[in-house]
Amino acid sequence: MNQSATRLNTEELNLALNLLRAGELVGIPTETVYGLAADASQPEAVAKIFAAKGRPADHPVIVHIAGVEQLAAWAQNIPDEAYLLAQHFWPGPLTLILERQAHVSDAVTGGQNTVGLRAPAHPITQQLLQHFGGGLAAPSANQFGHVSPTTAAHVRGEFSEEVLQLVLDGGACDVGVESTIVSLVGDKPKLLRPGGVSREAIEAVLGDSLEHHTNQYTAKQRVSGLLDSHYAPRTTLITGQAARLQECIAEKLAQNQKVVLICQEINTKLDIEQFLMPSSPQAYAQQIYATLRQLDLQRFDTLFLALPPNTTEWLAIHDRLARAAHHRY
């Protein structure tokens, strides 16, 4: 694992638990990205997440639980497929959308009758959840719409200590992009957001194909990460096939802009700074958010990104890049 720490000492654990029970926010590591956590049973605490992030009030948050044994505490009318998927992929980067229990607040669900649940695999957050006993509402620990954080330092750069007193440092995230979201409400399971568990792996367990909805209008359901613009750096990001980007790069250079190309193969025809990314989808996912954050701080006028292969293994990455881009070619 990449994590620099895999267990909290008693002092750290008690501090985190006391803050959460007092309705405060805590930054937590997961295998996907870092989360901004609050006690999901306290609407006032959950409201602090929305205020800190600048998150729209109708945009639901995922509730993190220790494992499958807590499903019935948050969801009702749970189909067999939910237990099947949880047994195969939890703890891990899979979120299940289910019919909520009556006590689950509108602050968590965005006023919908469904709730998103997942059991994260990071050992620090697992330890915290086992001792906490309840659920933690925990969207990504960044300003709404900005690049998700994959290190504790990223989180500290997003929020003041007044807003966020404690960030638990679990090292760099192993997966690097957000969880897969599958809805089990309705007649047929639906893939709402690709992520750390592949569509093919889920279909193999279910023995059935998944409908794939790419926005909240076709899905008819609001869940994290389905907005058209999300995960974006503050510097303009332009994505496309490498050959198609060359003309746009030339235009920006003619305007004396400082530009950089994020790519998987160095283009020797371009006399510009180039940032080389890994060839495997797993390593690419681990690095992409940190790369965008790093380049965002270097005062480039425009970031260009040559898109990786358009195959099933790259589905989650293409989803994130499409939402992060300000322009696509």
Coordinates of C-alpha atoms in Angstrom, one line a residue:
M1 CA 0.0 0.0 0.0
N2 CA 1.0 3.6 -0.5
Q3 CA -0.2 4.7 2.9
S4 CA 2.4 6.1 5.2
A5 CA 0.2 5.1 8.2
T6 CA -2.2 2.3 8.6
R7 CA -3.4 2.7 12.2
L8 CA -4.3 5.6 14.5
N9 CA -2.8 5.7 18.0
T10 CA -5.2 6.0 20.9
E11 CA -4.8 9.8 21.1
E12 CA -5.4 10.4 17.4
L13 CA -8.4 8.0 17.5
N14 CA -10.0 9.6 20.5
L15 CA -9.5 13.1 19.1
A16 CA -11.2 12.2 15.8
L17 CA -14.1 10.4 17.6
N18 CA -14.6 13.4 20.0
L19 CA -14.6 15.9 17.2
L20 CA -17.1 13.8 15.1
R21 CA -19.4 13.2 18.0
A22 CA -19.3 16.9 18.8
G23 CA -20.6 17.7 15.3
E24 CA -17.2 18.9 13.9
L25 CA -15.5 17.9 10.6
V26 CA -12.6 15.6 10.2
G27 CA -10.5 14.9 7.1
I28 CA -10.2 11.2 6.5
P29 CA -8.2 9.0 4.0
T30 CA -9.9 6.5 1.9
E31 CA -8.5 4.3 -0.9
T32 CA -10.2 6.5 -3.5
V33 CA -9.8 10.2 -2.4
Y34 CA -9.7 12.0 0.9
G35 CA -13.1 12.7 2.5
L36 CA -14.5 15.6 4.5
A37 CA -16.3 13.7 7.2
A38 CA -19.2 14.5 9.6
D39 CA -21.5 12.4 11.7
A40 CA -24.2 11.4 9.2
S41 CA -26.9 11.3 12.0
Q42 CA -26.4 15.0 12.8
P43 CA -28.0 17.2 10.2
E44 CA -26.2 20.3 11.6
A45 CA -22.9 18.6 11.3
V46 CA -23.6 17.5 7.7
A47 CA -24.6 21.1 7.0
K48 CA -21.0 22.1 7.9
I49 CA -19.7 20.0 5.0
F50 CA -21.9 21.9 2.6
A51 CA -20.9 25.2 4.0
A52 CA -17.2 24.4 3.9
K53 CA -17.3 23.0 0.4
G54 CA -19.7 25.5 -1.1
R55 CA -21.7 22.4 -2.2
P56 CA -25.3 22.8 -3.4
A57 CA -27.8 21.7 -0.8
D58 CA -29.6 19.3 -3.1
H59 CA -26.4 17.4 -4.0
P60 CA -26.4 14.2 -1.8
V61 CA -23.4 12.9 0.1
I62 CA -22.3 9.3 0.5
V63 CA -22.5 7.7 3.9
H64 CA -19.4 5.6 4.9
I65 CA -20.1 2.6 7.1
A66 CA -17.8 -0.1 8.5
G67 CA -19.4 -3.0 6.5
V68 CA -22.3 -5.0 5.2
E69 CA -23.6 -5.5 8.8
Q70 CA -24.6 -1.8 8.9
L71 CA -26.6 -1.8 5.6
A72 CA -30.0 -2.3 7.3
A73 CA -29.3 0.6 9.7
W74 CA -29.3 3.1 6.7
A75 CA -31.3 1.3 4.0
Q76 CA -34.6 -0.6 3.7
N77 CA -36.1 -3.0 1.1
I78 CA -32.6 -4.0 0.4
P79 CA -32.4 -6.3 -2.7
D80 CA -30.2 -9.5 -2.7
E81 CA -27.9 -7.8 -5.2
A82 CA -26.8 -5.3 -2.6
Y83 CA -25.6 -8.0 -0.2
L84 CA -24.0 -9.9 -3.1
L85 CA -22.0 -6.8 -4.3
A86 CA -21.1 -5.8 -0.7
Q87 CA -19.8 -9.3 0.0
H88 CA -17.6 -9.2 -3.1
F89 CA -16.4 -5.6 -3.1
W90 CA -16.6 -4.3 0.5
P91 CA -14.6 -2.9 2.0
G92 CA -13.7 -1.2 -1.3
P93 CA -14.4 1.6 -3.8
L94 CA -18.1 0.7 -4.5
T95 CA -21.1 2.8 -3.5
L96 CA -24.6 1.4 -3.5
I97 CA -27.7 3.5 -4.0
L98 CA -30.6 2.1 -2.0
E99 CA -33.9 3.1 -0.5
R100 CA -33.2 5.1 2.7
Q101 CA -34.4 4.4 6.2
A102 CA -36.9 7.0 7.4
H103 CA -34.4 8.4 9.9
V104 CA -31.8 9.3 7.3
S105 CA -31.9 13.1 7.0
D106 CA -32.6 15.2 3.9
A107 CA -29.2 16.8 4.6
V108 CA -27.5 13.5 3.6
T109 CA -29.8 12.5 0.7
G110 CA -30.5 15.9 -0.9
G111 CA -34.2 15.4 -0.2
Q112 CA -34.4 12.1 -2.2
N113 CA -35.7 8.8 -0.9
T114 CA -32.4 7.1 -1.6
V115 CA -29.1 7.0 0.2
G116 CA -25.6 6.1 -1.1
L117 CA -23.6 3.7 1.1
R118 CA -20.1 2.4 1.0
A119 CA -17.5 0.7 3.2
P120 CA -14.1 2.2 2.6
A121 CA -11.0 0.0 2.6
H122 CA -8.4 2.3 4.0
P123 CA -7.3 0.8 7.4
I124 CA -7.3 4.2 9.2
T125 CA -10.9 5.0 8.2
Q126 CA -12.0 1.4 8.8
Q127 CA -10.5 1.6 12.3
L128 CA -12.3 5.0 12.9
L129 CA -15.6 3.6 11.6
Q130 CA -15.4 0.4 13.8
H131 CA -15.0 2.6 16.9
F132 CA -17.5 5.3 15.8
G133 CA -20.3 2.8 15.3
G134 CA -22.4 5.0 13.1
G135 CA -22.1 6.4 9.6
L136 CA -19.9 9.2 8.3
A137 CA -21.1 11.5 5.6
A138 CA -17.9 12.2 3.6
P139 CA -17.8 13.7 0.1
S140 CA -14.3 14.6 -1.2
A141 CA -12.4 17.0 0.9
N142 CA -12.1 19.9 -1.5
Q143 CA -14.0 23.0 -2.6
F144 CA -17.0 21.9 -4.7
G145 CA -16.1 21.2 -8.3
H146 CA -12.4 21.4 -7.7
V147 CA -9.9 18.6 -8.2
S148 CA -10.3 15.9 -5.6
P149 CA -7.6 15.5 -3.0
T150 CA -5.4 12.4 -2.8
T151 CA -3.1 13.4 0.0
A152 CA -3.5 15.0 3.4
A153 CA -1.6 18.1 2.2
H154 CA -4.1 18.6 -0.6
V155 CA -6.9 18.7 2.1
R156 CA -5.0 21.2 4.3
G157 CA -4.6 23.4 1.2
E158 CA -8.3 23.6 0.7
F159 CA -9.6 24.4 4.2
S160 CA -8.5 26.6 7.1
E161 CA -7.9 25.1 10.6
E162 CA -10.9 27.1 11.8
V163 CA -13.1 25.0 9.4
L164 CA -11.2 21.7 9.7
Q165 CA -9.2 21.1 12.9
L166 CA -8.0 17.6 12.1
V167 CA -6.9 15.8 8.9
L168 CA -5.9 12.1 9.4
D169 CA -2.9 11.4 7.3
G170 CA -3.0 8.0 5.6
G171 CA -0.6 8.8 2.8
A172 CA -1.4 8.9 -0.9
C173 CA -4.6 7.2 -2.0
D174 CA -4.2 3.8 -3.6
V175 CA -7.0 4.1 -6.2
G176 CA -6.9 7.8 -6.8
V177 CA -10.4 8.3 -8.4
E178 CA -13.8 8.2 -6.6
S179 CA -15.8 5.1 -6.0
T180 CA -18.0 3.4 -8.6
I181 CA -21.7 4.2 -7.9
V182 CA -24.4 1.6 -8.7
S183 CA -28.1 2.2 -8.2
L184 CA -30.1 -0.8 -7.0
V185 CA -33.3 1.1 -6.9
G186 CA -35.8 0.2 -9.6
D187 CA -36.2 -2.7 -12.0
K188 CA -32.5 -3.0 -13.1
P189 CA -29.1 -2.1 -11.6
K190 CA -27.6 1.0 -13.1
L191 CA -24.1 2.2 -13.3
L192 CA -24.2 5.9 -12.4
R193 CA -20.5 6.7 -12.0
P194 CA -17.6 4.5 -13.1
G195 CA -14.8 4.3 -10.5
G196 CA -12.5 2.0 -8.6
V197 CA -14.5 -1.2 -9.3
S198 CA -14.9 -1.9 -13.0
R199 CA -18.2 -2.3 -14.7
E200 CA -17.1 -5.7 -16.0
A201 CA -16.3 -6.9 -12.5
I202 CA -19.8 -5.8 -11.2
E203 CA -21.6 -7.4 -14.2
A204 CA -19.7 -10.7 -13.6
V205 CA -20.9 -10.8 -10.0
L206 CA -24.5 -9.9 -10.9
G207 CA -24.6 -12.1 -14.0
D208 CA -26.3 -9.3 -15.8
S209 CA -25.4 -6.1 -17.8
L210 CA -25.6 -2.6 -16.2
E211 CA -27.3 0.3 -17.8
H212 CA -24.8 3.2 -17.8
H213 CA -26.2 6.7 -17.1
T214 CA -23.7 9.6 -17.5
N215 CA -25.7 12.4 -16.0
Q216 CA -28.4 13.0 -13.4
Y217 CA -31.0 13.8 -16.1
T218 CA -30.9 10.4 -17.8
A219 CA -30.4 8.7 -14.4
K220 CA -33.3 10.6 -12.9
Q221 CA -31.3 10.6 -9.7
R222 CA -28.9 13.0 -8.1
V223 CA -25.6 11.4 -6.9
S224 CA -22.1 12.6 -6.4
G225 CA -20.1 13.3 -9.5
L226 CA -22.8 13.4 -12.2
L227 CA -22.6 17.1 -12.8
D228 CA -21.2 18.0 -16.2
S229 CA -18.5 20.2 -14.6
H230 CA -16.6 18.6 -11.8
Y231 CA -13.0 17.6 -10.7
A232 CA -11.7 20.7 -12.5
P233 CA -8.4 22.6 -12.0
R234 CA -8.5 26.4 -11.7
T235 CA -6.3 26.7 -14.7
T236 CA -8.0 26.2 -18.1
L237 CA -7.8 22.5 -19.0
I238 CA -8.2 21.5 -22.7
T239 CA -8.4 17.8 -23.6
G240 CA -8.4 15.9 -26.8
Q241 CA -6.5 13.5 -29.1
A242 CA -2.9 14.5 -29.3
A243 CA -3.0 15.3 -33.0
R244 CA -6.0 17.5 -32.7
L245 CA -4.5 19.5 -29.8
Q246 CA -1.4 20.6 -31.8
E247 CA -3.3 23.4 -33.7
C248 CA -4.8 24.8 -30.4
I249 CA -1.4 24.6 -28.7
A250 CA 0.2 26.6 -31.6
E251 CA -2.5 29.3 -31.2
K252 CA -1.8 29.6 -27.5
L253 CA 1.9 29.8 -28.1
A254 CA 1.3 32.6 -30.7
Q255 CA -0.5 34.5 -27.9
N256 CA 2.7 34.1 -25.7
Q257 CA 0.9 31.8 -23.3
K258 CA 2.7 29.5 -20.9
V259 CA 1.3 26.0 -21.6
V260 CA 2.0 22.4 -20.7
L261 CA 1.0 19.1 -22.3
I262 CA 0.0 16.1 -20.1
C263 CA 0.6 13.0 -22.2
Q264 CA 1.6 9.4 -22.2
E265 CA 4.1 9.8 -25.0
I266 CA 6.5 12.7 -25.5
N267 CA 5.7 14.7 -28.7
T268 CA 9.0 15.6 -30.2
K269 CA 7.4 18.0 -32.7
L270 CA 6.3 20.3 -29.9
D271 CA 8.8 22.6 -28.2
I272 CA 6.8 22.9 -25.0
E273 CA 6.9 21.5 -21.5
Q274 CA 5.4 18.0 -21.4
F275 CA 4.4 16.0 -18.3
L276 CA 4.6 12.3 -18.9
M277 CA 1.8 10.1 -17.4
P278 CA 1.9 6.3 -16.8
S279 CA 0.7 3.8 -19.4
S280 CA -1.4 1.7 -17.1
P281 CA -4.9 2.9 -16.1
Q282 CA -4.3 2.0 -12.4
A283 CA -1.1 4.1 -12.1
Y284 CA -2.7 6.9 -14.2
A285 CA -5.7 7.0 -11.9
Q286 CA -3.4 7.2 -8.8
Q287 CA -1.5 10.2 -10.3
I288 CA -4.0 12.3 -12.3
Y289 CA -5.5 14.4 -9.5
A290 CA -2.1 15.1 -7.9
T291 CA -0.8 16.0 -11.4
L292 CA -3.6 18.5 -12.1
R293 CA -3.1 20.0 -8.7
Q294 CA 0.7 20.3 -9.1
L295 CA 0.4 21.9 -12.5
D296 CA -2.4 24.2 -11.3
L297 CA 0.1 25.8 -8.9
Q298 CA 2.8 26.5 -11.6
R299 CA 1.1 29.5 -13.2
F300 CA 0.5 28.0 -16.6
D301 CA -2.1 29.8 -18.7
T302 CA -3.5 26.6 -20.2
L303 CA -3.1 22.9 -19.4
F304 CA -3.4 20.6 -22.4
L305 CA -4.1 16.8 -21.9
A306 CA -3.8 14.2 -24.6
L307 CA -6.5 11.7 -23.8
P308 CA -5.5 8.1 -22.9
P309 CA -6.9 5.0 -24.8
N310 CA -10.7 4.9 -25.1
T311 CA -11.1 1.3 -23.8
T312 CA -13.1 -0.1 -21.0
E313 CA -10.2 -0.1 -18.6
W314 CA -10.0 3.6 -18.9
L315 CA -13.8 4.3 -18.4
A316 CA -13.5 6.0 -15.0
I317 CA -10.6 8.1 -16.1
H318 CA -12.3 9.3 -19.2
D319 CA -15.4 10.1 -17.1
R320 CA -13.3 12.3 -14.7
L321 CA -11.4 14.0 -17.5
A322 CA -14.6 14.8 -19.4
R323 CA -16.0 16.6 -16.4
A324 CA -12.7 18.3 -15.4
A325 CA -12.1 19.8 -18.9
H326 CA -13.1 23.4 -19.7
H327 CA -12.9 22.6 -23.4
R328 CA -12.8 19.3 -25.3
Y329 CA -11.5 18.6 -28.8

